[in-house]
Short mmCIF file of C-alpha atoms in Angstrom, two decimals:
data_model
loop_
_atom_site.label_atom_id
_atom_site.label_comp_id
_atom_site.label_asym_id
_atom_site.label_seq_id
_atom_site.Cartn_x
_atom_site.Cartn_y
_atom_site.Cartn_z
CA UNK A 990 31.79 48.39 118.26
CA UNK A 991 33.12 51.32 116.18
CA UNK A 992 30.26 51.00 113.92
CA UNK A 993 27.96 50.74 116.82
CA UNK A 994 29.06 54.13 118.71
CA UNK A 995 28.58 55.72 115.62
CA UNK A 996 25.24 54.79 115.44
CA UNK A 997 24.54 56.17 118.58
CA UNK A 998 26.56 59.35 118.23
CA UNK A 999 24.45 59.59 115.00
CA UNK A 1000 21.07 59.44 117.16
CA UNK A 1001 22.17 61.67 119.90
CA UNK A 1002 23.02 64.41 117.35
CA UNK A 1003 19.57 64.23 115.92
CA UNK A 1004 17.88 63.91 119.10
CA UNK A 1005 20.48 67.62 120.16
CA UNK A 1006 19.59 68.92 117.33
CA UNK A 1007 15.50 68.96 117.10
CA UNK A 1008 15.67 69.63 120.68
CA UNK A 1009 17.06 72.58 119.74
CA UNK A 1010 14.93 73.00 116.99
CA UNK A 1011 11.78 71.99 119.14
CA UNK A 1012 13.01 74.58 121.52
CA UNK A 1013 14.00 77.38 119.09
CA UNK A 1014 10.20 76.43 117.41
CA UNK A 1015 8.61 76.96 121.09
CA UNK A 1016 7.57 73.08 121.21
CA UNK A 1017 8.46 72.83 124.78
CA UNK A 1018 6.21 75.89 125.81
CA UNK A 1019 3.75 74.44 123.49
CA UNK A 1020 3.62 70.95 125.18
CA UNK A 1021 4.23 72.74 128.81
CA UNK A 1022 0.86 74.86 128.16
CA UNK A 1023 -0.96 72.39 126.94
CA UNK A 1024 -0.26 70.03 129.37
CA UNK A 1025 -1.33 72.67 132.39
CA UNK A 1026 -4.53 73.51 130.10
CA UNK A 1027 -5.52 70.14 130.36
CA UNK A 1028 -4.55 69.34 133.75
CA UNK A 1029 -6.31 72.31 134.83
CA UNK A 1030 -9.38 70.98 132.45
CA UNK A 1031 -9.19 75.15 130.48
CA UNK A 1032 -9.85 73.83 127.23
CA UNK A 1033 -13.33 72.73 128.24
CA UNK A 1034 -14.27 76.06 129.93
CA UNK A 1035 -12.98 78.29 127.06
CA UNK A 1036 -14.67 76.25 123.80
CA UNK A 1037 -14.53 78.13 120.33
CA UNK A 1038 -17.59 79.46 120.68
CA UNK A 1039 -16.55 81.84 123.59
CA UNK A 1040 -13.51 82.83 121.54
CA UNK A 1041 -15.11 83.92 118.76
CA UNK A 1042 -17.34 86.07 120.54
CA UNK A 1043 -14.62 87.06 123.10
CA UNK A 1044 -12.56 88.15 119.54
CA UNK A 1045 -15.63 89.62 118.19
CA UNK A 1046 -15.46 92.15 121.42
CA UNK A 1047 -12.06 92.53 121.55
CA UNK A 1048 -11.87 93.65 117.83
CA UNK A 1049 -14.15 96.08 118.33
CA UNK A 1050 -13.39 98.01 121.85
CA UNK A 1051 -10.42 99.36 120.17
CA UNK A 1052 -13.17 100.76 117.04
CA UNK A 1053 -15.37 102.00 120.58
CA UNK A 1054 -12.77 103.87 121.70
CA UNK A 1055 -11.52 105.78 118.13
CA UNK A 1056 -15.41 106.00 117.63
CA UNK A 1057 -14.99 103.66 114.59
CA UNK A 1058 -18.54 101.61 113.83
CA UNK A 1059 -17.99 98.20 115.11
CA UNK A 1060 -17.53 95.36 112.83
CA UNK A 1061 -20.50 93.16 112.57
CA UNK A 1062 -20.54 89.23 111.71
CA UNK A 1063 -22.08 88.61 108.40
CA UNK A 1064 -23.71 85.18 108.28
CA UNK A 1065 -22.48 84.75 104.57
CA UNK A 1066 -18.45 85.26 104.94
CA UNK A 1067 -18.50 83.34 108.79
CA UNK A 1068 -20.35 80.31 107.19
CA UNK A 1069 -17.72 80.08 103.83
CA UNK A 1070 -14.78 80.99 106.14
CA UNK A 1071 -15.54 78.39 108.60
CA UNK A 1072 -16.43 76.14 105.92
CA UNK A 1073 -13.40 76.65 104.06
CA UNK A 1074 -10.98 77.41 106.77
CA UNK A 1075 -9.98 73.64 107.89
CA UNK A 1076 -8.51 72.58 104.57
CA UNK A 1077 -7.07 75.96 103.49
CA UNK A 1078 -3.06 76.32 102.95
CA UNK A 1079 -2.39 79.83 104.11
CA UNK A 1080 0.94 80.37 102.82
CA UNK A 1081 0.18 83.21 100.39
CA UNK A 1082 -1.95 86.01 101.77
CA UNK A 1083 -2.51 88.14 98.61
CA UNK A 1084 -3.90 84.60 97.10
CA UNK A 1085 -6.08 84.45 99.73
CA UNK A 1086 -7.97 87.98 99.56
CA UNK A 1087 -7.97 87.58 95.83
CA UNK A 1088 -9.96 83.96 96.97
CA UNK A 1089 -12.09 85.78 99.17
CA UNK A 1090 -13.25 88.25 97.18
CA UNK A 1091 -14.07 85.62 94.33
CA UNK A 1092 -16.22 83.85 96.32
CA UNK A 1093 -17.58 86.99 98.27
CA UNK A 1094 -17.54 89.68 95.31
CA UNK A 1095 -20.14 92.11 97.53
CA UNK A 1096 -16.75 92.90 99.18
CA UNK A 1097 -14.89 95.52 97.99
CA UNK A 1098 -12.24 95.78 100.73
CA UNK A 1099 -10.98 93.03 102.31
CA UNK A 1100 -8.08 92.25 105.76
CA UNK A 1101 -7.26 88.80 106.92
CA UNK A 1102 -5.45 87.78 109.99
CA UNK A 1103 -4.32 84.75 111.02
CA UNK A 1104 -2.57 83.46 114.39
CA UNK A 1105 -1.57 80.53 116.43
CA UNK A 1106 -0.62 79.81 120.10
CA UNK A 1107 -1.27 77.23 122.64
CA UNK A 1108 -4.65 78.21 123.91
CA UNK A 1109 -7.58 79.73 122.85
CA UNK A 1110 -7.11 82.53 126.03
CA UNK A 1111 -3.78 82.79 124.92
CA UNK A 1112 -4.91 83.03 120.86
CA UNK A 1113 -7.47 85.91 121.72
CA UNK A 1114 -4.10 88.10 122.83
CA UNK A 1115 -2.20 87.83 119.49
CA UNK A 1116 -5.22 90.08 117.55
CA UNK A 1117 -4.86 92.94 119.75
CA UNK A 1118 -2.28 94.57 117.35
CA UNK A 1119 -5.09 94.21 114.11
CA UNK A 1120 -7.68 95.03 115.92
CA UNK A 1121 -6.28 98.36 116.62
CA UNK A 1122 -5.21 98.95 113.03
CA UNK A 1123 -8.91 97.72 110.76
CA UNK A 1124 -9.34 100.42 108.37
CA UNK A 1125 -12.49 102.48 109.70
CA UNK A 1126 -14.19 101.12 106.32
CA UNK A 1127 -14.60 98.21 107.18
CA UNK A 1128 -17.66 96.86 108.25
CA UNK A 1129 -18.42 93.18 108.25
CA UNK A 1130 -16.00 90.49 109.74
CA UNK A 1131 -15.69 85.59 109.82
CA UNK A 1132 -13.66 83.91 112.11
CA UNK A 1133 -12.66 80.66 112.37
CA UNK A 1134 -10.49 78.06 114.60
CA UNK A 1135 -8.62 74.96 113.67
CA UNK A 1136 -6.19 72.97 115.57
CA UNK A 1137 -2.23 72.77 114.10
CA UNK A 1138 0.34 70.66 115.44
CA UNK A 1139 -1.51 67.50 115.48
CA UNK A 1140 -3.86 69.39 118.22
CA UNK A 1141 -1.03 70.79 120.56
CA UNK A 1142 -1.91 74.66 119.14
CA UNK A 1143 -5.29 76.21 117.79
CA UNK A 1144 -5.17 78.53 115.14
CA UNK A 1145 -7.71 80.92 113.96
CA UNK A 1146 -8.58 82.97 110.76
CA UNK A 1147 -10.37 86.34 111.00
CA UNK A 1148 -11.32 87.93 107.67
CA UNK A 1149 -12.59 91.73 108.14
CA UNK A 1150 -14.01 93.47 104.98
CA UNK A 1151 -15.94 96.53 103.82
CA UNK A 1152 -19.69 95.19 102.48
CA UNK A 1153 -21.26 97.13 99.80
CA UNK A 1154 -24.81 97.84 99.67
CA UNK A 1155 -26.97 97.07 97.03
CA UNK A 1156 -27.05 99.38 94.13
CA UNK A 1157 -30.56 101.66 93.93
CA UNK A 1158 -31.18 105.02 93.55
CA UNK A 1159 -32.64 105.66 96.86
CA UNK A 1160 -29.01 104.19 98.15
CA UNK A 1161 -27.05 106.71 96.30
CA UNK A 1162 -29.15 109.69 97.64
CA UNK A 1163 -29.25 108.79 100.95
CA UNK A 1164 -25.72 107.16 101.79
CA UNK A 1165 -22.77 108.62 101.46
CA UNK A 1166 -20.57 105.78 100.26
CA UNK A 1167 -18.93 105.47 96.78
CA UNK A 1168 -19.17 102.43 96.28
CA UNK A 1169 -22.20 99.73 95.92
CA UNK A 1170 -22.69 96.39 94.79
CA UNK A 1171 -24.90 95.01 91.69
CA UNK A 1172 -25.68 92.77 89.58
CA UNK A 1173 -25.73 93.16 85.52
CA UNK A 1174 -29.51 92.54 84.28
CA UNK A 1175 -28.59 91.19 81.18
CA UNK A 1176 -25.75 88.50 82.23
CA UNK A 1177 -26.19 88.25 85.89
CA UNK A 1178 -22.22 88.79 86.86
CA UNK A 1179 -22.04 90.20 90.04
CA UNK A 1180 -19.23 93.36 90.35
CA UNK A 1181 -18.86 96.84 92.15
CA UNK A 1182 -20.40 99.80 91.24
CA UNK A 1183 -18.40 103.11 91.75
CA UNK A 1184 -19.81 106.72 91.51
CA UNK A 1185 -18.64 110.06 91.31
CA UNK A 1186 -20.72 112.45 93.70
CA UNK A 1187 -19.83 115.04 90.97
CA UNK A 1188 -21.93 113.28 88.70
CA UNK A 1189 -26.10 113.87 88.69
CA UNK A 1190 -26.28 111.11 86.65
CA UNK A 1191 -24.16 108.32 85.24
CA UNK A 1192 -25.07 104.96 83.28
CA UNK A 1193 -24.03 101.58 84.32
CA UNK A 1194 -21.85 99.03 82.40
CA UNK A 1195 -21.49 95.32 83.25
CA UNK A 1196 -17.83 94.77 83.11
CA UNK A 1197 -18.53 91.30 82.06
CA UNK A 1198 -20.71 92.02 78.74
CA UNK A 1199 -19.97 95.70 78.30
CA UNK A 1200 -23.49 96.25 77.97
CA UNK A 1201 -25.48 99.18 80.14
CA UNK A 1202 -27.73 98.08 82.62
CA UNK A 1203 -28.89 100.74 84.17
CA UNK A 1204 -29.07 105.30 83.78
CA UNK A 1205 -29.95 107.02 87.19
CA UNK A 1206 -29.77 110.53 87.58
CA UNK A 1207 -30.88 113.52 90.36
CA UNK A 1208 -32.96 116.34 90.16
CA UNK A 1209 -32.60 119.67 91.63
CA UNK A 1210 -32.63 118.51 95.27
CA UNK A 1211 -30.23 115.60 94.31
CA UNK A 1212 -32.56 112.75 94.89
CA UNK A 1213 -31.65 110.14 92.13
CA UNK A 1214 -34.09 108.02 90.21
CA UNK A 1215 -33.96 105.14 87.43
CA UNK A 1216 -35.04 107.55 84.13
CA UNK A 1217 -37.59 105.60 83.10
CA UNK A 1218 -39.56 106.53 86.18
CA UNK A 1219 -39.08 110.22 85.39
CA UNK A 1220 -42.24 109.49 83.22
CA UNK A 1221 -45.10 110.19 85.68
CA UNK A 1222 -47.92 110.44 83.37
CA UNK A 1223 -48.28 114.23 83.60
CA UNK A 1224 -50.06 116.18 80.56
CA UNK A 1225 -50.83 119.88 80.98
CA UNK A 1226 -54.81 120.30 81.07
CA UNK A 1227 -54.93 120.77 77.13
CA UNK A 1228 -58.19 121.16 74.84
CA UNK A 1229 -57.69 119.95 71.22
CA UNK A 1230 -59.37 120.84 68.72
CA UNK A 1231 -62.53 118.27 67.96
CA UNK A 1232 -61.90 115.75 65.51
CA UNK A 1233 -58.41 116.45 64.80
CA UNK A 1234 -56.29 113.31 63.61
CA UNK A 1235 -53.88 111.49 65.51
CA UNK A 1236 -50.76 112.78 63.16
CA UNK A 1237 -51.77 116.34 63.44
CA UNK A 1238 -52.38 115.98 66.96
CA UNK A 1239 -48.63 114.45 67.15
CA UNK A 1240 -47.48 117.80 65.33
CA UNK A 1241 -49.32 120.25 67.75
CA UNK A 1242 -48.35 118.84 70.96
CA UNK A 1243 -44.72 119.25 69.43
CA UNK A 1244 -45.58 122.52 68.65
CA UNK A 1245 -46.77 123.38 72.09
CA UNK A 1246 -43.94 122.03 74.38
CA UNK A 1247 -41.36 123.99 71.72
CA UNK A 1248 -43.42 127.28 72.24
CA UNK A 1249 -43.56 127.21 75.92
CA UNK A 1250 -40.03 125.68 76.73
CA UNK A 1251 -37.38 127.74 76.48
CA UNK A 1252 -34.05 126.43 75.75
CA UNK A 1253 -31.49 126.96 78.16
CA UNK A 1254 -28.67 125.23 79.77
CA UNK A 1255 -28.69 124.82 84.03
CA UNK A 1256 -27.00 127.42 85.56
CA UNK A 1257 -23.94 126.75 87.68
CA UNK A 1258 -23.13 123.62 86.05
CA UNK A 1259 -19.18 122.77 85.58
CA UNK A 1260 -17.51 121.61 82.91
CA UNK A 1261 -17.74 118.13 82.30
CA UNK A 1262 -20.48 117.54 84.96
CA UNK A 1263 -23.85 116.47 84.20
CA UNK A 1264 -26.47 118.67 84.95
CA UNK A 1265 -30.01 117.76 87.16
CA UNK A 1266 -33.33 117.03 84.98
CA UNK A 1267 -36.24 119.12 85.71
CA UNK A 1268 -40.07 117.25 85.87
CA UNK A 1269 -42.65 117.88 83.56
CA UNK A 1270 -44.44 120.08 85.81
CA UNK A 1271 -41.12 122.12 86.73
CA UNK A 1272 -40.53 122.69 82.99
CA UNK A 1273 -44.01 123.66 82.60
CA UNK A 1274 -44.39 125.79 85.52
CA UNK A 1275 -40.35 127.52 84.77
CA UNK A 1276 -41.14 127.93 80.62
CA UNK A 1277 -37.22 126.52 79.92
CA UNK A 1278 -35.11 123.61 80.31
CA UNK A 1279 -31.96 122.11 78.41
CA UNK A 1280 -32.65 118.82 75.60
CA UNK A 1281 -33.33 116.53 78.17
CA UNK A 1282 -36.09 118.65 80.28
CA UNK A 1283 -38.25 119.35 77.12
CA UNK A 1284 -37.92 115.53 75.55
CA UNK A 1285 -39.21 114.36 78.59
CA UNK A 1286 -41.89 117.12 79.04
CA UNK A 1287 -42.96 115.90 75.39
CA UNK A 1288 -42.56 112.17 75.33
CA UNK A 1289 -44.75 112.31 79.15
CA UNK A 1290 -47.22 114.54 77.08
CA UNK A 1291 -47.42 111.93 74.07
CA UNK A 1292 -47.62 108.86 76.37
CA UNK A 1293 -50.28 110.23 78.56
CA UNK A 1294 -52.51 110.29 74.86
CA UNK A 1295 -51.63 107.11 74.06
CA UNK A 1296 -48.49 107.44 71.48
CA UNK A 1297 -46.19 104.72 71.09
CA UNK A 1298 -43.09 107.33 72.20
CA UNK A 1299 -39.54 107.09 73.99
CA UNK A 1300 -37.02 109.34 75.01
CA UNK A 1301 -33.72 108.57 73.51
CA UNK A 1302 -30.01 109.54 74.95
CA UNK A 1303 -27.45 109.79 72.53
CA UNK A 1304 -25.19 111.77 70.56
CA UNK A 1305 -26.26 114.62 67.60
CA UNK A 1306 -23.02 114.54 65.37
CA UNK A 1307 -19.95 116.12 66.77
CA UNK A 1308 -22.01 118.04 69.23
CA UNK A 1309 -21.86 115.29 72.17
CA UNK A 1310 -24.85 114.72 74.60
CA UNK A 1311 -28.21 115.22 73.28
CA UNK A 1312 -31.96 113.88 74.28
CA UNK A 1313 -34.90 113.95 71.54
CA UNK A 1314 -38.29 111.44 71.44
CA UNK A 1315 -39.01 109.30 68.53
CA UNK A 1316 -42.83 107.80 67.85
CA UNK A 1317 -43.93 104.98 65.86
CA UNK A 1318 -47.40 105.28 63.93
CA UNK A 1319 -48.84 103.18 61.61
CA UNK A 1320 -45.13 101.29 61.39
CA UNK A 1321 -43.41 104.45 60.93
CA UNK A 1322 -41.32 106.08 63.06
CA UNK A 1323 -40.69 109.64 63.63
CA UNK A 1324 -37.87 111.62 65.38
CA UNK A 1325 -39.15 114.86 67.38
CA UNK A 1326 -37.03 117.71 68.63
CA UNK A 1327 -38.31 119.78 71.43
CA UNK A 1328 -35.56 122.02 71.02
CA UNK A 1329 -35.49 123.40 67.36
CA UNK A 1330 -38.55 124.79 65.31
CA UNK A 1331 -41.61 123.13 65.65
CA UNK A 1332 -42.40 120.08 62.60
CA UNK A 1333 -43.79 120.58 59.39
CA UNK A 1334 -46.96 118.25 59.21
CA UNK A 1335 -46.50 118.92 55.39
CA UNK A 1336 -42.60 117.48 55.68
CA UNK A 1337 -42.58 115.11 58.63
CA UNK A 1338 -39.46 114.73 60.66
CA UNK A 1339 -39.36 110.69 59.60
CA UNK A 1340 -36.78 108.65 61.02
CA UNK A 1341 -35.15 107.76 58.05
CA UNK A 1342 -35.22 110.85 56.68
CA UNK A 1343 -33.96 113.17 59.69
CA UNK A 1344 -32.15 110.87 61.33
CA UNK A 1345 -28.83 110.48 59.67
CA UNK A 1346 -27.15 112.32 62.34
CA UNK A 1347 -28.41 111.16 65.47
CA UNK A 1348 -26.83 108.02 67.41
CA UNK A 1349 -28.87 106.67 70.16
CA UNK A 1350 -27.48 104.87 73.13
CA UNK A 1351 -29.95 104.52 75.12
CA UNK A 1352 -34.52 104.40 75.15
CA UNK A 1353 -36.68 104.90 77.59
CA UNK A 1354 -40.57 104.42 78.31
CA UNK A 1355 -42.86 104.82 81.46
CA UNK A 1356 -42.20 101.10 82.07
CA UNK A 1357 -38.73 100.05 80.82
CA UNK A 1358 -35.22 101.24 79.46
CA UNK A 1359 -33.90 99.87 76.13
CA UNK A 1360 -30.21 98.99 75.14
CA UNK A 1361 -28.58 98.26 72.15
CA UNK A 1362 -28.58 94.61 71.98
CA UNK A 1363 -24.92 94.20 70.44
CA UNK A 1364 -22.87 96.76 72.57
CA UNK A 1365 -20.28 98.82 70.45
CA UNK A 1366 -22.44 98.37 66.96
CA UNK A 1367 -22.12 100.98 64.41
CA UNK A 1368 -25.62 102.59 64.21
CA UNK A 1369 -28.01 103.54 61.03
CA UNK A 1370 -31.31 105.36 60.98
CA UNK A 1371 -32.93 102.76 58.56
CA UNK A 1372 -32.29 100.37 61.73
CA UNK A 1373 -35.50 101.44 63.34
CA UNK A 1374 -36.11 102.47 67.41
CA UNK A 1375 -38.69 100.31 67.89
CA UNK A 1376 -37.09 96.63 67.22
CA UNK A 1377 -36.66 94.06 68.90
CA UNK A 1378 -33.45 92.87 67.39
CA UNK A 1379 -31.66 96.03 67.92
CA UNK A 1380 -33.08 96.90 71.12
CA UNK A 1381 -33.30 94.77 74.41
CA UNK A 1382 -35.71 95.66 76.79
CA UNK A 1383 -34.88 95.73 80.75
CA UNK A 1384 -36.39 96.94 83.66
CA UNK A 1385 -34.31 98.45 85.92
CA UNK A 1386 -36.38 97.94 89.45
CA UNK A 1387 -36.00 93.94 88.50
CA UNK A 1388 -32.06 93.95 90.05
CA UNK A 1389 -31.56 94.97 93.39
CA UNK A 1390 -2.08 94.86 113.85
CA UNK A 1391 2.24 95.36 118.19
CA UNK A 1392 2.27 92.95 120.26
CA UNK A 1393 5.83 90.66 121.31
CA UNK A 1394 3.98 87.13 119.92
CA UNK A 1395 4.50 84.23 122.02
CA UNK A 1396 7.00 81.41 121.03
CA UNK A 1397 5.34 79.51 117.70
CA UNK A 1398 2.64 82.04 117.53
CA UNK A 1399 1.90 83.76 113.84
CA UNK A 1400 0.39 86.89 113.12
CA UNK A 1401 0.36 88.39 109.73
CA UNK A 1402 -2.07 90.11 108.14
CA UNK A 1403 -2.75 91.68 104.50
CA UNK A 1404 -5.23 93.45 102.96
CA UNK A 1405 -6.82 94.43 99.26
CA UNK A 1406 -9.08 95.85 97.56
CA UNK A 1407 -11.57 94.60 94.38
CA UNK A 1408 -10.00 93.73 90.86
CA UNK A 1409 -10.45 96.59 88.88
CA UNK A 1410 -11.41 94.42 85.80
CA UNK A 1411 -14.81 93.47 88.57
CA UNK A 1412 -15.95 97.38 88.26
CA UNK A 1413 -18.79 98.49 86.92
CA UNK A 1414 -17.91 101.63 84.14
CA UNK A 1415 -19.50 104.49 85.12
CA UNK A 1416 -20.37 106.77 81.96
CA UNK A 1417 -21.30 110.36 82.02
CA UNK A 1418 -24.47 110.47 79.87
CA UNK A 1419 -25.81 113.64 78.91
CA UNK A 1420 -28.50 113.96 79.43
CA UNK A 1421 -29.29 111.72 82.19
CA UNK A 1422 -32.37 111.77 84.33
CA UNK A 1423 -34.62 112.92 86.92
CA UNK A 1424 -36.96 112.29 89.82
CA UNK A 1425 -40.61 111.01 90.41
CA UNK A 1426 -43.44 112.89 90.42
CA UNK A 1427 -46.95 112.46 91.50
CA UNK A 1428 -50.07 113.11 89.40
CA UNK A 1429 -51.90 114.60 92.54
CA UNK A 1430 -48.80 117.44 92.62
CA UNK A 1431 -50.78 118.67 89.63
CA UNK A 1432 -52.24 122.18 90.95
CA UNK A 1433 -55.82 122.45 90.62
CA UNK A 1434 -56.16 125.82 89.68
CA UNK A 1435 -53.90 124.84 86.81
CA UNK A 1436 -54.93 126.98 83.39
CA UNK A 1437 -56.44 124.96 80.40
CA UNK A 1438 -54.63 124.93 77.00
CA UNK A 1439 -56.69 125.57 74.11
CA UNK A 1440 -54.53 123.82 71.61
CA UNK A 1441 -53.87 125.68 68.27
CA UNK A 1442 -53.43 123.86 65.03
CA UNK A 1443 -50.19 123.42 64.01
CA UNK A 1444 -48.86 124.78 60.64
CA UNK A 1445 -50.60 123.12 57.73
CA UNK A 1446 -52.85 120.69 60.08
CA UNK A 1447 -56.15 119.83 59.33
CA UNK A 1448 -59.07 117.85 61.18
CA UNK A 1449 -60.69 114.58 60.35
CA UNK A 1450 -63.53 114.53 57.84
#
């Protein structure tokens, strides 16, 4: 009998005590409002569907009225979210924007919500208090429902993040943002790209491979351009001298652009900064430009004749940034500056004989940009410009929350922003780049060059 009431006392304890549990938990409002939905037949005229665009709304009156650009569903984050959602353990919310940003890396900024209550109506309530607090940055938003409590509550997930646009030049001129999102041409990883609007132009670097990808810079009216497409084609209207050989002809278009381009530096440019490239024409038509302006002028010049040339980026000794053209004849190469005294057909400027002090970085054609193909090697003239070992060839154009919460209801919320290691490095090259330009800006009226010999040339016999 003893044995027996202890048994009982035993049960009635337990039964007290997850009453009280049940009714510290909200279980009794749970079952009481679930019951009423039913009885009352709610959950079939609210479904999910309504809630999520009900939510969609609500989230973004409170943007309407701070005149903050409402949050749009992307296709991409609602389908993994919703996908995802049912089996996912939210207990650690920094875990979970680090997991969202994995599988989503075009986000750099990223909130997620979560809440539960006994009803969908009920639900929408407890995301007033984040929808008034998304960061204006954000742009892009998933949601998705489950049901918890072996069906007696819903919960829902709403993940709210900022998504990048694609990397291009013609993005970076005509937004405003900072950031964009890419993906590395030679390795395919996907990461963020951050700029400096200080910057005219700037290289990119795959995090992943540590190789660059990609050198964009603006000209004068800050419209930015992949440098390889700086090359138009443009020649000034030049006569040559008749049958005068392809080496001497080399020589005296050097000769030329370093006669009629004067060096100088761009005014008003700060310390540090990189400065805008001028075209072809502009250096033409101004007589002066910095390294970069007359390489280009010359290496457009050489192309538009048919020379196998580049312009290459790099460094000149302890002097930092510095642009000059190479050309490869006959299987050698030859290294051109437009800014010193004009060449010596009778003492070429060879490659490996000039070139001791000069450490490219980076090529560039009408057609392509060229990279070293092991990133961080130690460089030697006798390597060559033109291989294809050394140099990999890419074209750039190929990428492209306070409200009182209901008993057992759960709001929390966190937010983060992109692993640092998943940035793109931004360098400063200088020189950089410039913009297009058209052959039919070419003024008609423009003078014809009758082309003097250079020193020491001769013609063909």
């Amino acid at each position: 009998m003893v044995s027996r009431f202890i048994l009982w006392s035993l049960l009635a304890g337990a039964a007290l005590a997850g009453g009280l549990i049940a009714h510290k938990r909200g279980v009794w409002h749970v079952l009481a409002v679930a019951v009423q939905e039913r009885l009352n037949d709610e959950s079939q005229r609210y479904s999910p569907t309504r809630f999520r665009v009900d939510l969609v709304d609500r989230l973004n009156y409170s943007r309407m009225a701070s005149k903050r650009d409402v949050l749009r569903v992307d296709p991409e984050m609602d389908e993994w979210v919703q996908k995802h959602f049912p089996s996912m353990v939210i207990d650690d919310l920094d875990a979970l924007t680090k997991k969202i940003q994995e599988a989503l890396p075009r986000y750099y900024q990223v909130s997620v919500c979560t809440a539960e209550s006994p009803t969908l109506r009920v639900l929408l309530d407890e995301f007033q208090s984040f929808s008034d607090k998304t960061a204006s940055e954000m742009t892009h938003l998933g949601i998705a429902v489950r049901p918890a409590m072996g069906g007696l509550t819903q919960q829902a997930l709403v993940v709210v993040g900022q998504r990048l646009h694609d990397f291009s030049p013609e993005a970076l001129t005509e937004k405003k943002d900072e950031a964009f999102f890419s993906r590395c041409l030679h390795c395919k990883h996907p990461h963020i790209v951050r700029v400096s609007r200080e910057q005219n132009s700037l290289g990119l670097e795959c995090p992943e491979c540590r190789r660059t990808y990609a050198v964009v810079a603006a000209d004068s009216e800050r419209k930015f351009r992949y440098v390889n497409e700086f090359l138009t084609g443009y020649a000034p209207p030049a006569v040559f001298a008749k049958d005068i050989s392809r080496i001497y002809q080399l020589f005296t278009i050097c000769s030329a652009v370093h006669g009629n381009c004067i060096y100088t530096r761009d005014p008003g440019v700060k310390k540090d900064a990189t400065d805008a490239w001028q075209t072809s024409l502009e250096t033409q038509r101004l007589g002066q430009g910095d390294c970069e302006d007359s390489a280009i002028y010359l290496c457009d010049w050489l192309i538009s004749r048919g020379y196998n040339a580049r312009v290459a980026l790099g460094r000149y000794g302890d002097l930092g940034g510095h642009a000059w053209v190479v050309v490869k004849m006959n299987d050698v190469e030859y290294l051109l500056e437009s800014t010193e005294s004009a060449p010596d057909p009778r003492d070429p400027p060879l490659v490996s004989k000039v070139g001791a002090r000069y450490v490219p970085e980076v090529l560039f054609d009408r057609f392509a940009l060229y990279v070293r193909s092991t990133p961080g090697q130690s460089w030697r003239n006798s390597d060559g410009y033109f291989s294809g070992k050394l140099w990999t060839r890419i074209e750039p154009r190929s990428l492209n929350p306070s409200t009182e919460p209901l008993p057992v209801s759960k709001l929390t919320a966190d937010s983060g922003k992109v692993d640092p290691s998943k940035m793109a490095r931004t360098s400063k090259p200088s020189p950089a780049a410039a913009p297009f330009l058209e052959l039919e800006d070419i003024p008609r009226d423009a003078a014809v060059w009758q082309m003097p010999l250079a020193v020491g040339a001769q013609t063909v016999k």
